[in-house]
Coordinates of C-alpha atoms in Angstrom, one line a residue:
Chain A
M1073 CA 0.0 0.0 0.0
Q1074 CA 1.2 3.5 -0.8
Q1075 CA 2.5 5.6 2.1
L1076 CA 1.3 9.2 2.0
T1077 CA 1.1 12.1 4.4
M1078 CA -2.3 13.7 5.0
G1079 CA -1.3 16.6 2.7
Q1080 CA -0.6 14.2 -0.1
A1081 CA -3.7 12.3 0.6
V1082 CA -5.8 15.4 0.4
N1083 CA -4.0 16.3 -2.8
Q1084 CA -4.9 12.9 -4.3
A1085 CA -8.5 13.2 -3.3
L1086 CA -8.7 16.7 -4.9
R1087 CA -7.0 15.4 -8.0
E1088 CA -9.2 12.3 -8.4
E1089 CA -12.4 14.2 -7.9
M1090 CA -11.4 16.9 -10.3
L1091 CA -10.7 14.2 -12.9
R1092 CA -13.9 12.4 -12.2
D1093 CA -16.3 15.5 -12.2
P1094 CA -15.7 18.6 -14.3
N1095 CA -18.0 20.5 -11.8
V1096 CA -15.3 20.3 -9.2
F1097 CA -13.1 23.3 -8.9
I1098 CA -10.8 24.7 -6.2
A1099 CA -10.3 28.2 -5.0
G1100 CA -8.5 30.0 -2.2
E1101 CA -5.5 32.1 -1.2
G1102 CA -2.5 30.4 -2.7
V1103 CA -4.2 27.2 -3.8
G1104 CA -2.4 27.6 -7.2
V1105 CA 0.7 29.7 -6.8
S1106 CA 1.8 29.4 -3.2
I1107 CA 4.5 30.8 -1.1
H1108 CA 4.5 27.4 0.5
A1109 CA 5.0 25.3 -2.6
A1110 CA 5.9 21.8 -1.3
P1111 CA 4.9 18.4 -2.5
V1112 CA 3.4 17.4 0.8
L1113 CA 1.0 20.3 0.8
P1114 CA -2.6 19.7 -0.3
T1115 CA -2.9 21.7 -3.6
F1116 CA 0.6 21.2 -4.9
G1117 CA 0.8 20.7 -8.6
L1118 CA -3.0 21.1 -9.3
L1119 CA -2.7 24.4 -11.1
E1120 CA -0.2 22.9 -13.5
E1121 CA -2.4 19.9 -14.1
F1122 CA -5.9 21.5 -14.3
G1123 CA -5.1 25.1 -15.3
P1124 CA -6.3 28.5 -14.0
D1125 CA -9.9 27.9 -14.9
R1126 CA -10.3 25.2 -12.3
V1127 CA -7.6 26.2 -9.8
K1128 CA -8.5 29.7 -8.7
D1129 CA -6.1 31.8 -6.8
T1130 CA -8.2 34.5 -5.0
P1131 CA -7.5 37.8 -3.5
V1132 CA -7.1 37.8 0.3
S1133 CA -10.9 37.9 0.8
E1134 CA -12.4 35.2 2.9
A1135 CA -16.0 36.4 2.6
A1136 CA -15.6 36.5 -1.2
I1137 CA -14.1 33.0 -1.2
A1138 CA -16.9 31.5 0.9
G1139 CA -19.5 33.5 -1.1
L1140 CA -18.1 32.2 -4.3
A1141 CA -18.7 28.7 -3.0
V1142 CA -22.2 29.4 -1.9
G1143 CA -23.2 31.0 -5.3
A1144 CA -21.3 28.5 -7.5
S1145 CA -22.7 25.5 -5.6
V1146 CA -26.4 26.6 -5.8
M1147 CA -25.8 26.6 -9.6
G1148 CA -24.7 22.9 -9.4
L1149 CA -20.9 23.3 -9.4
R1150 CA -19.0 21.6 -6.6
P1151 CA -16.6 24.1 -5.2
V1152 CA -13.8 23.1 -2.8
V1153 CA -12.6 26.3 -1.3
E1154 CA -9.7 26.8 1.2
I1155 CA -9.5 28.9 4.3
M1156 CA -5.8 29.3 5.0
F1157 CA -5.9 29.2 8.8
N1158 CA -8.8 28.2 11.1
P1159 CA -9.1 31.6 12.8
F1160 CA -9.7 33.3 9.4
V1161 CA -13.0 31.3 9.2
T1162 CA -14.4 34.1 11.3
L1163 CA -14.1 36.3 8.2
A1164 CA -16.0 33.8 6.2
S1165 CA -18.4 32.9 8.9
D1166 CA -21.4 34.9 7.6
M1167 CA -21.2 33.1 4.3
I1168 CA -20.9 29.7 6.0
V1169 CA -23.1 30.1 9.0
N1170 CA -25.9 32.4 7.7
H1171 CA -25.9 31.4 4.0
A1172 CA -24.4 28.0 3.3
A1173 CA -26.0 26.4 6.4
K1174 CA -29.4 28.1 6.2
L1175 CA -30.3 28.8 2.6
R1176 CA -31.4 25.3 1.9
Y1177 CA -33.8 25.5 4.9
L1178 CA -35.0 28.9 3.9
S1179 CA -35.8 27.7 0.4
G1180 CA -37.9 24.9 1.8
G1181 CA -35.6 22.4 0.3
K1182 CA -35.6 23.8 -3.2
S1183 CA -31.9 24.9 -3.3
T1184 CA -28.9 22.8 -2.5
F1185 CA -25.3 23.8 -1.7
P1186 CA -22.8 21.0 -2.5
M1187 CA -19.7 22.9 -1.3
V1188 CA -16.7 22.1 0.7
V1189 CA -14.8 24.5 2.9
R1190 CA -11.3 23.1 3.6
I1191 CA -9.8 24.7 6.7
K1192 CA -6.2 24.3 7.7
S1193 CA -6.0 24.1 11.4
G1194 CA -4.3 23.1 14.6
A1195 CA -1.9 24.4 17.2
G1196 CA 1.8 23.3 17.1
F1197 CA 3.3 25.3 14.2
K1198 CA 4.4 28.3 16.3
A1199 CA 2.4 31.0 14.7
G1200 CA 0.4 32.2 17.7
C1201 CA -3.2 32.5 18.4
Q1202 CA -4.4 34.4 15.3
H1203 CA -3.2 31.5 13.2
S1204 CA -4.0 28.7 15.6
H1205 CA -7.5 28.4 17.0
N1206 CA -9.6 25.2 17.0
L1207 CA -13.2 26.3 16.3
E1208 CA -14.9 23.1 15.4
A1209 CA -17.4 23.4 18.2
W1210 CA -18.6 26.7 16.8
L1211 CA -19.2 25.2 13.5
A1212 CA -20.7 22.0 14.8
H1213 CA -23.2 24.1 16.7
C1214 CA -24.7 25.4 13.4
P1215 CA -27.4 23.1 11.8
G1216 CA -27.1 22.8 8.1
I1217 CA -23.4 22.1 7.7
R1218 CA -21.4 19.0 8.2
V1219 CA -18.1 19.1 10.2
V1220 CA -15.4 16.6 9.3
M1221 CA -12.0 16.3 11.0
P1222 CA -9.9 13.4 9.8
S1223 CA -7.0 12.0 11.7
T1224 CA -5.2 9.7 9.2
P1225 CA -4.1 10.1 5.6
A1226 CA -6.4 7.3 4.4
D1227 CA -9.4 8.8 6.2
A1228 CA -8.6 12.3 4.9
K1229 CA -8.7 11.0 1.4
G1230 CA -11.8 8.9 1.7
L1231 CA -13.7 11.5 3.7
L1232 CA -12.8 14.4 1.4
K1233 CA -14.0 12.5 -1.6
S1234 CA -17.2 11.8 0.3
A1235 CA -17.4 15.5 1.2
I1236 CA -17.0 16.6 -2.4
R1237 CA -19.8 14.2 -3.5
D1238 CA -22.1 15.3 -0.6
D1239 CA -24.9 17.6 -1.5
N1240 CA -24.7 19.5 1.8
P1241 CA -22.1 22.1 2.7
V1242 CA -19.2 20.4 4.4
V1243 CA -16.6 22.0 6.6
F1244 CA -13.4 19.9 6.3
I1245 CA -10.8 20.7 9.0
E1246 CA -7.3 19.5 8.4
D1247 CA -4.7 19.6 11.1
M1248 CA -1.5 21.0 9.6
L1249 CA 0.9 18.9 11.6
L1250 CA -0.7 15.8 10.1
Y1251 CA 0.3 17.1 6.7
F1252 CA 3.8 15.7 7.4
V1253 CA 2.9 12.4 9.1
P1254 CA 2.9 9.4 6.6
G1255 CA 0.4 6.5 6.7
P1256 CA -1.0 3.8 4.5
V1257 CA -3.5 4.8 1.8
P1258 CA -5.2 2.3 -0.5
E1259 CA -4.2 2.6 -4.1
E1260 CA -7.7 1.8 -5.4
E1261 CA -10.8 4.1 -5.4
Y1262 CA -12.6 4.2 -2.0
L1263 CA -14.8 6.5 0.0
V1264 CA -15.1 6.9 3.8
P1265 CA -18.7 7.7 4.9
I1266 CA -19.3 11.0 6.6
G1267 CA -20.9 10.5 10.1
K1268 CA -19.3 7.2 10.9
A1269 CA -16.8 6.9 13.8
D1270 CA -13.9 4.5 13.7
V1271 CA -13.0 2.3 16.7
K1272 CA -9.2 2.4 16.5
R1273 CA -8.6 0.2 19.5
Q1274 CA -10.8 -2.2 21.4
G1275 CA -10.8 -2.0 25.2
S1276 CA -12.9 -2.9 28.2
D1277 CA -12.1 -0.4 31.0
V1278 CA -12.5 3.1 29.5
T1279 CA -13.7 4.7 26.3
I1280 CA -11.5 7.5 24.9
V1281 CA -13.3 9.7 22.4
T1282 CA -11.1 11.9 20.2
W1283 CA -10.6 13.2 16.7
S1284 CA -8.0 14.8 14.3
K1285 CA -4.5 15.2 15.6
M1286 CA -5.4 14.1 19.2
L1287 CA -5.8 10.5 17.9
G1288 CA -2.0 10.2 18.1
A1289 CA -2.0 11.2 21.8
A1290 CA -5.0 8.9 22.4
M1291 CA -3.2 5.9 20.9
K1292 CA 0.0 6.6 22.8
G1293 CA -2.0 7.1 26.0
A1294 CA -3.8 3.8 25.5
A1295 CA -0.5 2.0 25.0
L1296 CA 0.8 3.5 28.3
L1297 CA -2.4 2.5 30.1
E1298 CA -2.1 -1.0 28.8
Q1299 CA 1.3 -1.3 30.5
K1300 CA -0.5 -0.2 33.7
G1301 CA -3.1 -2.9 33.2
V1302 CA -5.9 -0.6 32.0
S1303 CA -7.7 -1.6 28.8
A1304 CA -8.7 1.5 26.8
E1305 CA -11.0 1.7 23.8
V1306 CA -10.2 4.5 21.4
I1307 CA -12.9 6.0 19.2
D1308 CA -11.9 8.4 16.4
L1309 CA -15.1 10.4 15.7
R1310 CA -13.9 11.5 12.2
T1311 CA -17.1 13.6 11.9
L1312 CA -18.6 15.9 14.6
A1313 CA -21.7 16.7 12.6
P1314 CA -23.5 14.4 12.1
L1315 CA -22.3 12.7 15.3
D1316 CA -22.0 8.9 15.4
K1317 CA -23.9 8.7 18.8
D1318 CA -24.2 4.9 18.6
A1319 CA -20.5 4.4 18.4
I1320 CA -20.0 6.5 21.6
L1321 CA -22.9 5.0 23.5
D1322 CA -22.2 1.4 22.6
S1323 CA -18.6 1.8 23.8
V1324 CA -19.5 3.5 27.0
R1325 CA -22.1 0.9 27.8
K1326 CA -19.3 -1.7 27.4
T1327 CA -16.5 0.1 29.3
G1328 CA -18.5 2.1 31.9
R1329 CA -16.1 5.0 31.7
L1330 CA -15.6 8.0 29.3
V1331 CA -12.7 10.4 28.7
V1332 CA -13.0 12.9 25.8
L1333 CA -9.8 14.3 24.4
H1334 CA -9.5 17.4 22.2
E1335 CA -7.1 20.1 21.4
A1336 CA -9.7 22.9 21.4
T1337 CA -10.2 25.0 24.6
R1338 CA -12.4 23.5 27.3
T1339 CA -15.4 25.9 27.9
G1340 CA -18.1 25.3 25.4
G1341 CA -15.9 22.7 23.6
F1342 CA -17.3 19.7 21.9
A1343 CA -16.3 17.4 24.7
G1344 CA -19.1 18.9 26.7
E1345 CA -21.6 17.8 24.0
I1346 CA -20.3 14.2 24.1
C1347 CA -20.4 14.1 27.9
A1348 CA -23.9 15.5 27.9
L1349 CA -25.0 12.9 25.4
V1350 CA -23.6 10.1 27.6
A1351 CA -25.2 11.6 30.7
E1352 CA -28.6 11.7 28.9
E1353 CA -28.5 8.3 27.3
A1354 CA -26.2 6.1 29.2
L1355 CA -25.8 7.5 32.7
G1356 CA -26.7 4.2 34.3
S1357 CA -23.7 2.5 32.7
L1358 CA -21.2 4.9 34.0
K1359 CA -19.1 3.5 36.8
A1360 CA -17.3 6.8 37.4
P1361 CA -17.6 10.5 36.4
F1362 CA -16.5 11.3 32.9
R1363 CA -13.5 13.4 32.3
R1364 CA -12.5 16.0 29.6
V1365 CA -8.9 16.4 28.5
T1366 CA -8.7 19.6 26.5
G1367 CA -6.6 22.7 25.8
P1368 CA -6.8 25.2 28.6
D1369 CA -9.1 28.3 28.3
I1370 CA -6.4 30.5 26.8
P1371 CA -5.5 31.6 23.3
V1372 CA -2.8 29.4 21.7
P1373 CA 0.6 30.9 22.8
F1374 CA 3.6 31.4 20.6
S1375 CA 6.7 30.4 22.6
P1376 CA 7.5 26.7 22.1
P1377 CA 7.3 25.7 25.8
L1378 CA 4.1 27.7 26.2
E1379 CA 2.5 26.2 23.0
A1380 CA 3.6 22.7 24.1
F1381 CA 1.8 23.4 27.5
Y1382 CA -1.3 24.3 25.6
I1383 CA -1.6 21.1 23.5
P1384 CA -2.9 18.1 25.5
D1385 CA -0.7 15.0 25.4
E1386 CA -0.8 11.3 26.3
H1387 CA 0.4 12.0 29.9
D1388 CA -2.6 14.4 30.5
L1389 CA -4.8 11.7 29.1
V1390 CA -3.3 8.9 31.3
K1391 CA -3.7 11.1 34.4
A1392 CA -7.4 11.7 33.6
V1393 CA -8.0 8.0 33.0
E1394 CA -6.2 7.0 36.2
S1395 CA -8.4 9.4 38.2
I1396 CA -11.5 7.4 37.3
V1397 CA -10.3 3.7 37.1
Chain B
M346 CA -31.5 50.8 -26.8
P347 CA -34.8 52.2 -25.5
P348 CA -37.4 49.6 -24.5
T349 CA -39.7 48.3 -27.1
K350 CA -43.5 48.6 -26.8
E351 CA -43.7 45.1 -25.4
K352 CA -41.0 45.8 -22.8
L353 CA -42.8 49.0 -21.8
L354 CA -46.1 47.1 -21.3
E355 CA -44.2 44.3 -19.5
M356 CA -42.6 46.8 -17.1
L357 CA -45.9 48.7 -16.5
R358 CA -47.7 45.4 -15.7
S359 CA -45.0 44.2 -13.3
M360 CA -44.9 47.6 -11.5
L361 CA -48.7 47.7 -11.2
L362 CA -48.7 44.2 -9.8
T363 CA -46.0 44.9 -7.3
R364 CA -47.7 48.1 -6.1
R365 CA -51.1 46.4 -5.7
F366 CA -49.6 43.4 -4.1
E367 CA -47.8 45.5 -1.5
E368 CA -50.7 47.9 -1.0
K369 CA -52.7 44.9 0.0
L370 CA -49.9 43.7 2.4
T371 CA -49.9 47.2 4.0
E372 CA -53.7 46.9 4.5
L373 CA -53.3 43.4 5.9
C374 CA -50.6 44.5 8.3
Q375 CA -53.1 46.8 10.0
I376 CA -55.2 43.7 10.9
E377 CA -53.9 42.1 14.0
G378 CA -52.4 38.7 13.3
K379 CA -53.2 38.6 9.6
V380 CA -49.6 38.7 8.4
P381 CA -47.1 37.3 10.9
G382 CA -43.8 39.0 11.6
M383 CA -41.9 41.7 9.8
M384 CA -43.0 42.9 6.5
I385 CA -40.6 45.0 4.4
L386 CA -41.9 46.5 1.2
C387 CA -40.3 48.1 -1.9
T388 CA -43.2 50.5 -2.5
G389 CA -41.8 53.4 -4.5
Q390 CA -38.9 51.4 -5.9
E391 CA -40.7 49.3 -8.4
A392 CA -39.1 50.8 -11.4
V393 CA -35.7 49.3 -10.5
A394 CA -36.9 45.7 -10.4
A395 CA -39.1 46.1 -13.4
G396 CA -36.5 47.9 -15.5
V397 CA -33.7 45.5 -14.7
C398 CA -35.7 42.3 -15.0
A399 CA -37.2 43.4 -18.4
A400 CA -33.6 43.5 -19.7
L401 CA -32.9 39.9 -18.7
E402 CA -33.2 36.5 -20.4
P403 CA -35.0 33.7 -18.7
Q404 CA -31.7 31.8 -17.8
D405 CA -30.2 34.9 -16.2
V406 CA -30.2 34.7 -12.4
I407 CA -31.2 37.3 -9.9
V408 CA -30.1 37.5 -6.2
P409 CA -32.6 39.7 -4.4
N410 CA -32.6 41.1 -0.9
H411 CA -35.0 41.6 2.0
R412 CA -37.1 44.0 -0.1
S413 CA -37.8 41.4 -2.8
H414 CA -41.5 41.4 -3.8
G415 CA -40.8 43.6 -6.8
H416 CA -37.8 41.6 -7.9
L417 CA -39.7 38.3 -7.7
L418 CA -42.9 39.6 -9.3
A419 CA -40.9 41.3 -12.1
R420 CA -39.3 38.0 -12.7
G421 CA -42.6 36.3 -13.1
A422 CA -42.9 34.5 -9.7
D423 CA -46.4 33.2 -9.0
P424 CA -48.3 35.8 -6.8
N425 CA -50.3 33.0 -5.0
A426 CA -47.2 31.2 -3.8
L427 CA -45.5 34.5 -2.9
M428 CA -48.5 35.7 -0.8
A429 CA -48.8 32.3 0.8
E430 CA -45.1 32.5 1.8
C431 CA -45.7 36.0 3.3
F432 CA -48.5 34.4 5.4
G433 CA -46.2 31.5 6.4
K434 CA -48.4 28.9 4.8
R435 CA -47.5 25.4 3.5
T436 CA -48.3 26.4 -0.1
G437 CA -45.8 29.2 0.0
F438 CA -42.7 29.1 -2.3
N439 CA -40.6 27.8 0.6
K440 CA -43.3 26.0 2.6
G441 CA -43.4 28.8 5.1
K442 CA -39.7 28.4 6.1
S443 CA -38.8 31.8 4.6
G444 CA -41.7 34.1 5.1
T445 CA -41.5 37.4 3.2
L446 CA -37.9 38.1 3.9
H447 CA -35.7 35.5 2.1
V448 CA -37.9 34.0 -0.6
A449 CA -36.1 31.7 -3.0
V450 CA -37.8 30.9 -6.3
P451 CA -35.5 28.7 -8.4
E452 CA -38.4 28.2 -10.9
V453 CA -37.7 31.8 -12.2
N454 CA -34.0 31.8 -11.4
A455 CA -34.4 33.9 -8.3
L456 CA -31.8 32.4 -6.1
C457 CA -30.4 32.9 -2.6
T458 CA -32.5 35.8 -1.4
T459 CA -30.8 36.9 1.8
T460 CA -31.6 39.4 4.6
V461 CA -28.0 39.8 5.8
V462 CA -27.3 43.2 4.4
G463 CA -24.7 42.8 1.7
G464 CA -24.8 39.0 2.0
G465 CA -26.1 38.5 -1.5
I466 CA -23.2 40.3 -3.2
P467 CA -20.4 37.6 -2.8
I468 CA -23.0 34.9 -3.6
A469 CA -23.9 36.7 -6.8
A470 CA -20.2 36.6 -7.7
G471 CA -20.3 32.9 -7.1
V472 CA -23.4 32.4 -9.3
A473 CA -21.8 34.4 -12.1
F474 CA -18.6 32.4 -11.7
A475 CA -20.7 29.3 -12.4
Q476 CA -22.2 30.9 -15.5
K477 CA -18.8 31.8 -16.8
Y478 CA -17.3 28.4 -15.8
R479 CA -20.0 26.7 -17.9
K480 CA -19.5 29.2 -20.8
Q481 CA -23.1 30.2 -20.6
K482 CA -24.1 33.5 -22.2
N483 CA -26.0 34.6 -19.1
V484 CA -25.6 37.1 -16.3
T485 CA -26.4 37.4 -12.6
V486 CA -28.1 40.5 -11.1
C487 CA -27.5 41.3 -7.5
F488 CA -30.0 43.8 -5.9
F489 CA -28.9 45.6 -2.8
G490 CA -29.4 48.9 -1.0
D491 CA -27.1 51.8 -0.3
G492 CA -26.5 50.5 3.2
A493 CA -25.2 47.2 1.8
A494 CA -22.5 49.1 -0.1
D495 CA -20.9 49.8 3.3
E496 CA -20.4 46.2 4.1
G497 CA -17.0 44.5 3.6
S498 CA -18.7 41.9 1.5
F499 CA -19.5 44.5 -1.2
H500 CA -15.9 45.4 -1.5
E501 CA -14.6 41.9 -1.5
A502 CA -17.1 40.7 -4.0
L503 CA -16.7 43.6 -6.4
N504 CA -13.0 43.2 -6.4
L505 CA -13.2 39.5 -7.1
A506 CA -15.9 39.9 -9.8
A507 CA -14.0 42.6 -11.5
L508 CA -10.7 40.7 -11.3
W509 CA -12.2 37.6 -12.9
D510 CA -14.5 39.5 -15.4
L511 CA -17.5 37.8 -14.0
P512 CA -20.9 38.5 -15.7
V513 CA -22.6 40.4 -12.8
L514 CA -24.8 43.5 -12.7
F515 CA -24.4 44.9 -9.2
V516 CA -27.6 47.0 -8.9
C517 CA -27.6 49.4 -6.0
E518 CA -31.1 50.6 -5.2
N519 CA -30.1 53.8 -3.4
N520 CA -33.3 54.5 -1.6
L521 CA -31.7 57.1 0.6
Y522 CA -32.0 55.2 3.9
A523 CA -30.1 52.4 5.6
G524 CA -32.4 51.5 8.6
A525 CA -33.0 55.0 10.1
Q526 CA -29.8 56.4 8.7
R527 CA -30.0 58.9 5.8
Y528 CA -27.6 58.4 3.0
E529 CA -25.4 61.4 4.0
E530 CA -25.1 60.0 7.4
H531 CA -23.5 56.7 6.3
T532 CA -21.6 57.6 3.1
K533 CA -19.3 60.5 2.3
I534 CA -19.5 60.4 -1.5
R535 CA -22.5 61.7 -3.4
D536 CA -22.8 58.8 -5.8
M537 CA -22.3 55.2 -4.7
A538 CA -21.5 54.4 -8.3
D539 CA -18.2 56.2 -7.8
R540 CA -17.0 53.2 -5.9
A541 CA -16.8 51.3 -9.2
V542 CA -13.6 53.2 -9.9
A543 CA -11.8 51.4 -7.1
Y544 CA -12.5 48.1 -8.9
G545 CA -11.9 49.1 -12.5
I546 CA -15.5 48.6 -13.6
P547 CA -18.1 51.0 -15.0
G548 CA -20.2 52.9 -12.4
I549 CA -23.5 54.2 -13.8
V550 CA -26.0 56.5 -12.1
V551 CA -29.5 56.4 -13.3
D552 CA -32.9 57.8 -12.2
G553 CA -34.2 54.8 -10.4
N554 CA -37.8 56.0 -10.7
D555 CA -37.7 55.9 -14.5
A556 CA -38.1 52.3 -15.6
R557 CA -37.0 53.2 -19.1
V558 CA -33.6 54.5 -18.2
V559 CA -33.1 51.6 -15.7
Y560 CA -33.9 49.2 -18.5
A561 CA -31.5 50.9 -20.9
A562 CA -28.6 50.8 -18.4
A563 CA -29.2 47.2 -17.5
E564 CA -29.4 46.2 -21.1
R565 CA -26.0 47.9 -21.8
A566 CA -24.4 46.3 -18.7
R567 CA -25.8 42.9 -19.6
A568 CA -24.4 43.1 -23.1
R569 CA -21.0 44.0 -21.7
A570 CA -21.1 41.2 -19.2
V571 CA -22.2 38.6 -21.8
A572 CA -19.3 39.8 -24.1
G573 CA -16.9 38.8 -21.3
E574 CA -16.0 42.3 -20.3
G575 CA -17.0 41.9 -16.7
P576 CA -19.3 43.4 -14.1
S577 CA -20.9 46.9 -13.8
L578 CA -22.2 48.8 -10.8
I579 CA -25.5 50.5 -11.6
E580 CA -26.7 52.9 -9.0
C581 CA -30.5 53.6 -9.2
K582 CA -31.5 56.7 -7.3
T583 CA -34.9 56.0 -5.8
Y584 CA -36.8 56.4 -2.6
R585 CA -38.1 54.1 0.2
C586 CA -41.7 55.1 0.6
R587 CA -42.4 52.6 3.4
G588 CA -40.2 52.0 6.4
H589 CA -38.0 49.2 7.6
G590 CA -41.0 47.0 8.3
E591 CA -44.6 48.1 8.5
S592 CA -44.3 48.9 12.2
D593 CA -41.7 51.5 11.4
H594 CA -43.4 55.0 11.7
Q595 CA -40.7 56.6 9.6
L596 CA -40.4 59.5 12.1
Y597 CA -36.8 60.1 10.8
Q598 CA -38.1 60.8 7.2
P599 CA -39.3 64.4 6.8
P600 CA -43.0 64.4 5.7
E601 CA -42.2 66.9 2.9
E602 CA -39.5 64.6 1.6
I603 CA -41.9 61.7 1.4
A604 CA -44.4 63.9 -0.3
S605 CA -41.9 65.2 -2.8
W606 CA -40.8 61.7 -3.7
K607 CA -44.4 60.5 -4.0
E608 CA -44.8 63.2 -6.8
R609 CA -41.9 61.4 -8.5
C610 CA -43.6 58.1 -8.2
P611 CA -42.4 55.8 -11.0
L612 CA -45.8 54.4 -11.9
P613 CA -47.5 57.6 -13.4
R614 CA -44.4 58.3 -15.4
L615 CA -44.5 55.0 -17.1
R616 CA -48.3 55.0 -17.4
D617 CA -48.2 58.5 -19.1
E618 CA -45.6 57.2 -21.5
V619 CA -47.7 54.2 -22.4
L620 CA -50.7 56.4 -22.9
A621 CA -48.7 59.0 -24.9
Q622 CA -47.4 56.3 -27.2
E623 CA -50.9 55.0 -27.5
L624 CA -49.8 51.5 -26.5
L625 CA -53.0 51.3 -24.4
D626 CA -56.0 53.6 -24.1
E627 CA -57.5 54.6 -20.8
K628 CA -60.0 51.8 -21.0
A629 CA -57.4 49.1 -21.7
L630 CA -55.3 50.4 -18.9
K631 CA -58.3 50.3 -16.5
S632 CA -58.9 46.7 -17.5
M633 CA -55.2 45.9 -16.9
E634 CA -55.5 47.4 -13.4
D635 CA -58.7 45.5 -12.7
E636 CA -57.1 42.3 -13.8
I637 CA -54.2 42.9 -11.5
S638 CA -56.5 43.7 -8.6
R639 CA -58.2 40.3 -9.2
I640 CA -54.9 38.5 -9.2
V641 CA -54.0 40.0 -5.9
E642 CA -57.4 39.3 -4.3
D643 CA -57.1 35.7 -5.5
A644 CA -53.6 35.5 -4.0
V645 CA -54.8 36.7 -0.7
R646 CA -57.7 34.2 -0.8
F647 CA -55.3 31.5 -1.8
A648 CA -53.0 32.3 1.1
E649 CA -55.9 32.6 3.6
E650 CA -57.4 29.3 2.6
S651 CA -54.1 27.5 2.5
P652 CA -53.2 25.2 5.4
W653 CA -50.5 26.0 8.0
P654 CA -47.5 23.7 7.9
D655 CA -47.5 20.8 10.4
P656 CA -45.3 21.9 13.3
E657 CA -43.0 18.9 12.7
D658 CA -42.3 20.2 9.2
A659 CA -39.9 22.5 11.0
L660 CA -37.5 19.5 11.1
S661 CA -37.2 19.0 7.4
D662 CA -35.0 20.6 4.7
V663 CA -32.0 21.2 7.0
Y664 CA -29.9 18.7 5.0
V665 CA -30.4 17.0 1.7

């Protein structure tokens, strides 16, 4: 099987979907000619292959980029637009939150918006909090959009291909540190369904729910816990909206314990939603209180030791699990 | 090109229909509970919608705003379904999910009506991008007010559309008011069309109360867009005769100003022209007006007799 980084996997998904469907085009700041031209990055080489009619470098105008996607998609094209860094989605948020998410509903189902907004995200690349801010909970709070956050190259490819073929607006959040981590990716055509979680590791004592880059910390934590005699089940959500509730509930009913791990800040974070779901639907199966392992309620700091302090790791996770087993 | 006789009659008919439709809504708003919620009218501005839409082909797309009755009726939208949508009934264009404010009528290529001020402008650029991408010989028209031209979305979208030569007509209905703010209180320049200079596109100022000159400007801008020469910004000077919602008492608009603009009402101007050109005589005109009144009465009856949506219908249409 080919080994690709997530950046290359996203690139392959874009390329294959552009070859398959002439309605697919990409647009964004530097998706064609980029100051970061490197083969591991998602849109590398696509301008050369598909030309400037289908690979559109835009002005620095996030509202215009997202509006382009809304207007082009209602006409039946399948735009895949890029927001360079997650915090800049606030500049595009009117188009995503008030338009992409709501115009289908307002039309009584007459209009559809098959668009994808790819967002580059995550802390850990030392650019400070105006370039690093995990906002998935904001987006998942808005009915009408789907929110996808892959953790592996194979999932990134299969989920992005599904997102491009989905008739709903999809926000597809890629953690940039994962762009550089290789993993196996099937050679043949495949799709990963949106809304289906993946049980990455079976276990019997505690359920660890996570997504995106934090899967790495979850797997490391589970290995450490195993050495201590604790059997952890790890669930990679892959999609926050729609949420695979059954995967979470089935696992918690089996293990009786829940820890949710995410990089985003704690207050109002998506871990709260998962814990509430379990409290509502499976409180009786809990043998101990649930725990949240998250970023602290601070903007992502710049200085390397400060930024490292911000990002939760396997040791934070192990500590939280040990407090409830 | 000045409008043909057929176009003059088409514009007169759509303006009369819009006026009658909205007069009826104003009446209904006085009756407690008859029309739910906010009701924002384009009374006095009918010539812009009629003039622009008369210059369009059926496959052209319009992106209206919260004052959309004129845009939709000029485009040929069914008055029954529009009235029913205003009432929030199941038979409305959007099953009561929209109400009067964001009606989408894909049947007549009226897409993505939005109430976010300036929200339609980047979307219109996207629609026009799709037309160009598919090499269609069609255009997109975006209607917005003078207030919307202060939004960042206006600047971002005009820059992008100009840069990519997208086939868009940005039609600013300068009705002198943004909410309760007079034009001079929110914009330093005299003509909004001057902003076109900043994007390297034509900026045209027309009398928005004269459907004939609106038509001529839209026709020229359309030809330019279809020829691949890019967007235009057309500023139509007009006046908002009703407030921001029918509960707005317009205390900030001087009564003499409202009166003077009523004298410049776009309807008599076009009617006089039609009579002068002998396209209709008084009797035929009266019969057109009577027919329109019947259409509106029928629409009200249709809306009144239509069922409410089932409460659970609220759950549908969020996702495909």
